[in-house]
Amino acid sequence: MAGKATSFDIAQLAGVSQPTVSRALRGSPSVSEQTRKRIEAIAQQLNYKVDKNASNLRLQETRTLALLFFEDSTPDETGINPFFLSMLGSLTRTCAHRGYDLLISFQQLSSNWHVDYEDSRKADGIILLGYGDYELYRVKLEQLVEQGTHFVRWGFAQEGQPGTTIGCDNFRGGIDAARHLMQHGRRKIAFIGDASSHYPEFQDRYRGSCEAQGGEGIIANPALQIDALNSQEAGYEAANILISSGQEFDAIFAASDTIAIGAMKALREHKIDIPRDVAIVGFDDIPAASLTHPPLTTIQQNYKLAGEALVDGVLKQIRNEPVPTAVLPAKLIVRQSCGSH
């Protein structure tokens, strides 16, 4: 081999990526012992020495935070949840006020983002938005914690989860949505959204709705819960399933505004008047919610407070300060889709 050996040379001989070589040579627990020993042996054969000065340079602060969006199903093919787009302004402003740049990246859930950003030193900390199936996502969060990565995520907030989470009070939001519908005389409330542990935010919204109904002596009908992921297409298909089921319902609580907008399309196609025949409430308060016909009543997640809490949370981690999991309040935004005027 001509010239001085590099970590890329070791990676090629070991059949691994260059970041894996870097992790192995600094003793990262994310690399298996077998792989680490193979890499160390090749490095020794090539008389490879770690450049301590370059390593120290990489470990210095970049004054940059990384914002990682994850793929989602959207009608405009951006793949980004509209609620997160609303949050983006708050995140960028807060970073600027704190003297940090914001590096924005779009990641697929199948990629090794949980490793790549730790090794690249592109940023001092990571903010995570979106995750898909939480049961699969949790494994990568645990790896981030094991690697000592500074990260905060937006999502289902509960003590005992890997890392630090900032989230909305989904359970309380579900209570408020159902109570509002019942105050307008609705007694057969359908829920559209995957209410399983794979989507714990939706699950909490459904649980809140059931709790509120139980408080009024109403037992929520499980046949009125229809699974749907967070997209207009899923909301449309789920509403059609609900309509064709023959089950009686006079209201729909959708797990998100995008689901609600899809459900409204299905109701219109079946000549079901909103809100006379069926009232509907969404969740998130994305910009499109006020532009539907009729305008959509929804539970608002405060994207301004969310952005500030996420940035401040990851900065505290960088300073080695404790960051507790936080739950932000939800707020009912009343428009015409629920029957109010």
Short mmCIF file of C-alpha atoms in Angstrom, two decimals:
data_model
loop_
_atom_site.label_atom_id
_atom_site.label_comp_id
_atom_site.label_asym_id
_atom_site.label_seq_id
_atom_site.Cartn_x
_atom_site.Cartn_y
_atom_site.Cartn_z
CA MET A 1 0.00 0.00 0.00
CA ALA A 2 1.58 3.25 -1.16
CA GLY A 3 1.64 6.20 1.25
CA LYS A 4 0.26 6.53 4.75
CA ALA A 5 -2.69 4.29 5.61
CA THR A 6 -6.04 5.95 6.28
CA SER A 7 -9.21 4.91 8.03
CA PHE A 8 -10.78 4.46 4.59
CA ASP A 9 -8.10 1.87 3.75
CA ILE A 10 -8.95 -0.01 6.94
CA ALA A 11 -12.67 0.17 6.15
CA GLN A 12 -12.13 -1.33 2.70
CA LEU A 13 -10.04 -4.22 4.04
CA ALA A 14 -12.41 -4.87 6.94
CA GLY A 15 -15.52 -4.67 4.79
CA VAL A 16 -17.14 -1.99 6.92
CA SER A 17 -17.87 1.73 6.63
CA GLN A 18 -15.35 4.43 7.55
CA PRO A 19 -17.57 5.67 10.44
CA THR A 20 -17.54 2.11 11.83
CA VAL A 21 -13.73 2.18 11.79
CA SER A 22 -13.78 5.50 13.68
CA ARG A 23 -16.14 4.14 16.29
CA ALA A 24 -14.16 0.94 16.74
CA LEU A 25 -10.83 2.72 17.20
CA ARG A 26 -12.25 5.01 19.86
CA GLY A 27 -13.89 2.10 21.70
CA SER A 28 -17.53 2.87 20.98
CA PRO A 29 -19.91 0.25 22.44
CA SER A 30 -22.02 0.42 19.26
CA VAL A 31 -19.41 -1.76 17.48
CA SER A 32 -19.37 -5.47 18.29
CA GLU A 33 -16.26 -6.88 19.95
CA GLN A 34 -15.61 -9.18 16.98
CA THR A 35 -15.70 -6.30 14.49
CA ARG A 36 -13.61 -4.08 16.74
CA LYS A 37 -10.88 -6.71 17.07
CA ARG A 38 -10.80 -7.25 13.30
CA ILE A 39 -10.46 -3.51 12.68
CA GLU A 40 -7.76 -3.12 15.34
CA ALA A 41 -5.77 -6.00 13.84
CA ILE A 42 -5.89 -4.45 10.36
CA ALA A 43 -4.91 -1.06 11.77
CA GLN A 44 -1.92 -2.62 13.49
CA GLN A 45 -0.84 -4.40 10.29
CA LEU A 46 -0.97 -1.09 8.40
CA ASN A 47 0.82 0.78 11.21
CA TYR A 48 -2.18 3.10 11.37
CA LYS A 49 -2.10 5.72 14.12
CA VAL A 50 -5.12 7.76 15.21
CA ASP A 51 -4.55 11.48 14.59
CA LYS A 52 -5.27 12.82 18.08
CA ASN A 53 -5.25 16.45 16.92
CA ALA A 54 -7.84 15.75 14.24
CA SER A 55 -9.88 13.72 16.73
CA ASN A 56 -9.86 16.56 19.24
CA LEU A 57 -10.83 19.01 16.53
CA ARG A 58 -13.85 16.89 15.68
CA LEU A 59 -14.89 16.83 19.31
CA GLN A 60 -15.03 20.61 19.57
CA GLU A 61 -18.39 22.35 19.53
CA THR A 62 -19.80 23.14 16.11
CA ARG A 63 -22.43 25.58 17.45
CA THR A 64 -24.84 23.67 15.22
CA LEU A 65 -27.86 21.51 16.01
CA ALA A 66 -29.18 18.87 13.62
CA LEU A 67 -32.92 18.62 12.98
CA LEU A 68 -33.86 15.23 11.58
CA PHE A 69 -37.24 14.88 9.89
CA PHE A 70 -38.52 11.40 9.19
CA GLU A 71 -40.54 10.22 6.23
CA ASP A 72 -44.31 10.49 6.48
CA SER A 73 -47.11 10.03 3.97
CA THR A 74 -48.21 13.46 2.66
CA PRO A 75 -50.30 14.47 -0.38
CA ASP A 76 -47.68 17.01 -1.53
CA GLU A 77 -44.94 14.33 -1.49
CA THR A 78 -42.75 16.33 0.89
CA GLY A 79 -42.88 13.40 3.28
CA ILE A 80 -42.99 15.77 6.25
CA ASN A 81 -45.88 15.96 8.72
CA PRO A 82 -47.54 19.41 8.24
CA PHE A 83 -47.44 19.97 12.01
CA PHE A 84 -43.65 19.68 11.97
CA LEU A 85 -43.46 22.23 9.17
CA SER A 86 -45.38 24.62 11.44
CA MET A 87 -42.86 23.94 14.20
CA LEU A 88 -39.90 24.70 11.93
CA GLY A 89 -40.18 28.47 12.29
CA SER A 90 -40.03 28.26 16.09
CA LEU A 91 -37.03 25.92 15.95
CA THR A 92 -35.01 28.15 13.63
CA ARG A 93 -35.82 31.33 15.57
CA THR A 94 -34.93 29.75 18.91
CA CYS A 95 -31.65 28.41 17.54
CA ALA A 96 -30.77 31.87 16.20
CA HIS A 97 -31.58 33.50 19.55
CA ARG A 98 -29.36 30.95 21.33
CA GLY A 99 -26.46 31.52 18.93
CA TYR A 100 -26.75 28.21 17.08
CA ASP A 101 -27.19 27.22 13.45
CA LEU A 102 -29.75 24.57 12.51
CA LEU A 103 -28.80 21.79 10.10
CA ILE A 104 -31.95 20.26 8.61
CA SER A 105 -31.91 16.75 7.19
CA PHE A 106 -34.55 14.35 5.93
CA GLN A 107 -33.99 10.76 6.99
CA GLN A 108 -35.62 7.48 6.12
CA LEU A 109 -36.49 5.30 9.06
CA SER A 110 -34.56 2.43 7.51
CA SER A 111 -31.27 4.35 7.40
CA ASN A 112 -28.54 4.35 10.05
CA TRP A 113 -29.18 7.94 11.13
CA HIS A 114 -28.75 6.93 14.77
CA VAL A 115 -25.10 6.11 14.03
CA ASP A 116 -24.17 8.51 11.22
CA TYR A 117 -24.77 11.77 13.07
CA GLU A 118 -22.91 10.60 16.15
CA ASP A 119 -19.78 9.92 14.11
CA SER A 120 -19.86 12.74 11.59
CA ARG A 121 -19.68 15.49 14.26
CA LYS A 122 -21.80 17.66 12.02
CA ALA A 123 -23.68 18.91 15.05
CA ASP A 124 -23.44 19.12 18.84
CA GLY A 125 -26.90 17.65 19.35
CA ILE A 126 -29.90 16.24 17.50
CA ILE A 127 -33.62 17.12 17.48
CA LEU A 128 -35.83 14.29 16.23
CA LEU A 129 -39.26 14.84 14.66
CA GLY A 130 -41.44 11.95 13.57
CA TYR A 131 -40.84 8.23 13.97
CA GLY A 132 -43.47 5.95 12.40
CA ASP A 133 -43.80 2.68 14.32
CA TYR A 134 -42.62 3.47 17.86
CA GLU A 135 -41.83 -0.16 18.68
CA LEU A 136 -39.17 -0.15 15.94
CA TYR A 137 -38.04 3.41 16.63
CA ARG A 138 -37.39 2.74 20.32
CA VAL A 139 -34.51 0.39 19.50
CA LYS A 140 -32.62 3.21 17.75
CA LEU A 141 -33.34 5.60 20.61
CA GLU A 142 -31.76 3.10 23.00
CA GLN A 143 -28.68 2.99 20.78
CA LEU A 144 -28.44 6.79 20.85
CA VAL A 145 -28.53 6.72 24.63
CA GLU A 146 -25.87 4.00 24.74
CA GLN A 147 -23.62 6.08 22.48
CA GLY A 148 -23.99 9.15 24.69
CA THR A 149 -25.55 11.23 21.93
CA HIS A 150 -27.16 14.54 22.92
CA PHE A 151 -30.70 14.33 21.56
CA VAL A 152 -34.27 15.38 22.31
CA ARG A 153 -37.32 14.20 20.42
CA TRP A 154 -40.88 15.35 19.98
CA GLY A 155 -43.45 12.65 20.63
CA PHE A 156 -45.06 10.45 23.23
CA ALA A 157 -43.77 11.78 26.56
CA GLN A 158 -43.60 9.37 29.45
CA GLU A 159 -41.02 8.70 32.14
CA GLY A 160 -38.87 5.62 31.56
CA GLN A 161 -38.48 6.10 27.81
CA PRO A 162 -35.02 6.21 26.19
CA GLY A 163 -33.61 9.73 26.17
CA THR A 164 -35.51 12.97 26.62
CA THR A 165 -38.93 13.57 25.10
CA ILE A 166 -40.96 16.76 24.77
CA GLY A 167 -44.58 16.13 23.91
CA CYS A 168 -48.17 17.26 24.05
CA ASP A 169 -50.76 16.20 26.62
CA ASN A 170 -52.47 13.83 24.20
CA PHE A 171 -54.62 12.20 26.87
CA ARG A 172 -56.02 15.54 28.03
CA GLY A 173 -56.53 16.58 24.43
CA GLY A 174 -58.60 13.45 23.84
CA ILE A 175 -60.72 14.24 26.90
CA ASP A 176 -61.35 17.80 25.72
CA ALA A 177 -62.29 16.68 22.20
CA ALA A 178 -64.83 14.11 23.37
CA ARG A 179 -66.31 16.38 26.04
CA HIS A 180 -66.81 19.14 23.50
CA LEU A 181 -68.59 16.76 21.14
CA MET A 182 -70.81 15.46 23.95
CA GLN A 183 -71.66 19.02 24.98
CA HIS A 184 -73.08 19.39 21.47
CA GLY A 185 -75.28 16.34 21.93
CA ARG A 186 -73.08 13.72 20.29
CA ARG A 187 -73.22 10.29 21.92
CA LYS A 188 -71.78 7.90 19.32
CA ILE A 189 -68.22 9.11 18.81
CA ALA A 190 -66.02 7.25 16.33
CA PHE A 191 -62.24 7.42 16.56
CA ILE A 192 -60.04 7.21 13.46
CA GLY A 193 -56.38 6.46 14.15
CA ASP A 194 -54.14 3.55 15.13
CA ALA A 195 -54.75 3.29 18.87
CA SER A 196 -52.03 0.73 19.62
CA SER A 197 -48.63 0.82 21.34
CA HIS A 198 -47.05 1.21 17.90
CA TYR A 199 -48.53 4.74 17.78
CA PRO A 200 -48.71 5.76 21.46
CA GLU A 201 -49.71 9.39 20.80
CA PHE A 202 -52.82 8.24 18.92
CA GLN A 203 -53.41 5.65 21.61
CA ASP A 204 -53.40 8.31 24.34
CA ARG A 205 -55.82 10.49 22.36
CA TYR A 206 -58.20 7.54 22.07
CA ARG A 207 -57.83 6.70 25.76
CA GLY A 208 -58.69 10.29 26.66
CA SER A 209 -61.79 10.16 24.49
CA CYS A 210 -62.94 6.91 26.12
CA GLU A 211 -62.28 8.35 29.57
CA ALA A 212 -64.43 11.40 28.85
CA GLN A 213 -67.27 9.28 27.50
CA GLY A 214 -67.11 7.03 30.54
CA GLY A 215 -67.47 10.09 32.74
CA GLU A 216 -70.82 10.71 31.09
CA GLY A 217 -71.94 7.11 31.47
CA ILE A 218 -71.20 6.25 27.84
CA ILE A 219 -69.24 3.10 27.06
CA ALA A 220 -67.11 3.73 23.96
CA ASN A 221 -68.02 1.25 21.22
CA PRO A 222 -64.80 -0.53 20.09
CA ALA A 223 -66.39 -1.09 16.67
CA LEU A 224 -66.23 2.68 16.15
CA GLN A 225 -62.42 2.71 16.42
CA ILE A 226 -60.89 2.40 12.95
CA ASP A 227 -57.11 2.17 12.49
CA ALA A 228 -55.46 4.78 10.28
CA LEU A 229 -51.94 6.13 9.89
CA ASN A 230 -51.24 9.84 9.66
CA SER A 231 -52.31 10.70 6.11
CA GLN A 232 -55.32 12.06 4.27
CA GLU A 233 -55.53 8.86 2.22
CA ALA A 234 -55.63 6.74 5.39
CA GLY A 235 -58.33 9.00 6.89
CA TYR A 236 -60.37 8.75 3.71
CA GLU A 237 -60.14 4.95 3.57
CA ALA A 238 -60.88 4.55 7.30
CA ALA A 239 -63.97 6.78 7.06
CA ASN A 240 -65.23 4.70 4.15
CA ILE A 241 -64.74 1.55 6.22
CA LEU A 242 -66.63 3.17 9.10
CA ILE A 243 -69.51 4.23 6.86
CA SER A 244 -69.80 0.83 5.18
CA SER A 245 -69.69 -1.00 8.53
CA GLY A 246 -73.30 -0.07 9.25
CA GLN A 247 -72.38 1.15 12.75
CA GLU A 248 -74.27 4.25 13.83
CA PHE A 249 -72.12 7.28 14.66
CA ASP A 250 -72.82 10.99 14.99
CA ALA A 251 -69.26 12.27 15.48
CA ILE A 252 -65.69 11.52 14.50
CA PHE A 253 -62.63 12.31 16.59
CA ALA A 254 -59.68 11.98 14.22
CA ALA A 255 -56.20 11.34 15.64
CA SER A 256 -54.76 14.12 13.45
CA ASP A 257 -55.94 16.94 11.22
CA THR A 258 -54.64 15.19 8.11
CA ILE A 259 -56.71 12.12 8.99
CA ALA A 260 -59.72 14.37 9.65
CA ILE A 261 -59.38 16.09 6.26
CA GLY A 262 -59.40 12.72 4.52
CA ALA A 263 -62.42 11.61 6.54
CA MET A 264 -64.29 14.79 5.62
CA LYS A 265 -63.80 13.99 1.95
CA ALA A 266 -65.35 10.54 2.44
CA LEU A 267 -68.31 11.98 4.35
CA ARG A 268 -69.00 14.50 1.57
CA GLU A 269 -68.89 11.79 -1.08
CA HIS A 270 -71.55 9.85 0.86
CA LYS A 271 -73.72 12.99 1.15
CA ILE A 272 -73.23 13.06 4.91
CA ASP A 273 -73.53 16.64 6.09
CA ILE A 274 -70.84 18.08 8.38
CA PRO A 275 -71.71 18.94 11.13
CA ARG A 276 -75.48 18.34 10.93
CA ASP A 277 -75.21 14.57 10.48
CA VAL A 278 -71.70 13.98 11.76
CA ALA A 279 -69.55 16.39 13.77
CA ILE A 280 -65.79 16.08 13.44
CA VAL A 281 -62.77 17.13 15.51
CA GLY A 282 -59.11 16.77 14.54
CA PHE A 283 -55.80 17.12 16.36
CA ASP A 284 -52.73 19.36 15.73
CA ASP A 285 -54.20 22.59 14.30
CA ILE A 286 -52.16 22.59 11.10
CA PRO A 287 -52.70 25.64 8.81
CA ALA A 288 -55.03 23.67 6.50
CA ALA A 289 -57.45 23.01 9.39
CA SER A 290 -58.91 26.52 9.16
CA LEU A 291 -59.31 26.24 5.37
CA THR A 292 -61.49 23.12 5.18
CA HIS A 293 -65.22 23.31 4.50
CA PRO A 294 -66.51 23.65 7.11
CA PRO A 295 -63.43 24.86 9.06
CA LEU A 296 -62.11 22.07 11.26
CA THR A 297 -62.44 22.11 15.04
CA THR A 298 -59.24 20.67 16.45
CA ILE A 299 -56.93 20.23 19.43
CA GLN A 300 -53.98 22.58 19.07
CA GLN A 301 -50.42 21.55 19.84
CA ASN A 302 -48.44 24.70 20.61
CA TYR A 303 -45.68 24.57 17.99
CA LYS A 304 -44.03 27.75 19.31
CA LEU A 305 -43.55 26.36 22.82
CA ALA A 306 -42.62 22.99 21.33
CA GLY A 307 -39.80 24.44 19.24
CA GLU A 308 -38.40 26.41 22.16
CA ALA A 309 -38.56 23.42 24.52
CA LEU A 310 -36.81 21.13 22.04
CA VAL A 311 -33.92 23.51 21.39
CA ASP A 312 -33.45 24.42 25.05
CA GLY A 313 -33.64 20.74 26.01
CA VAL A 314 -30.82 19.63 23.72
CA LEU A 315 -28.67 22.63 24.70
CA LYS A 316 -29.03 21.67 28.37
CA GLN A 317 -27.88 18.16 27.47
CA ILE A 318 -24.82 19.59 25.73
CA ARG A 319 -24.03 21.49 28.96
CA ASN A 320 -24.53 18.23 30.91
CA GLU A 321 -27.56 19.65 32.72
CA PRO A 322 -30.53 17.40 33.56
CA VAL A 323 -33.46 17.59 31.14
CA PRO A 324 -36.71 16.01 32.38
CA THR A 325 -39.37 14.73 30.05
CA ALA A 326 -41.95 17.49 29.55
CA VAL A 327 -45.63 17.51 28.58
CA LEU A 328 -47.01 20.69 27.03
CA PRO A 329 -50.71 21.61 27.30
CA ALA A 330 -53.16 21.08 24.46
CA LYS A 331 -55.87 23.60 23.57
CA LEU A 332 -59.29 23.14 22.00
CA ILE A 333 -59.75 25.35 18.92
CA VAL A 334 -63.46 25.59 18.09
CA ARG A 335 -64.56 26.05 14.48
CA GLN A 336 -67.65 24.95 12.56
CA SER A 337 -67.04 21.24 11.92
CA CYS A 338 -68.21 20.31 15.43
CA GLY A 339 -71.51 22.18 15.17
CA SER A 340 -70.45 25.38 16.94
CA HIS A 341 -71.04 28.79 15.41
#
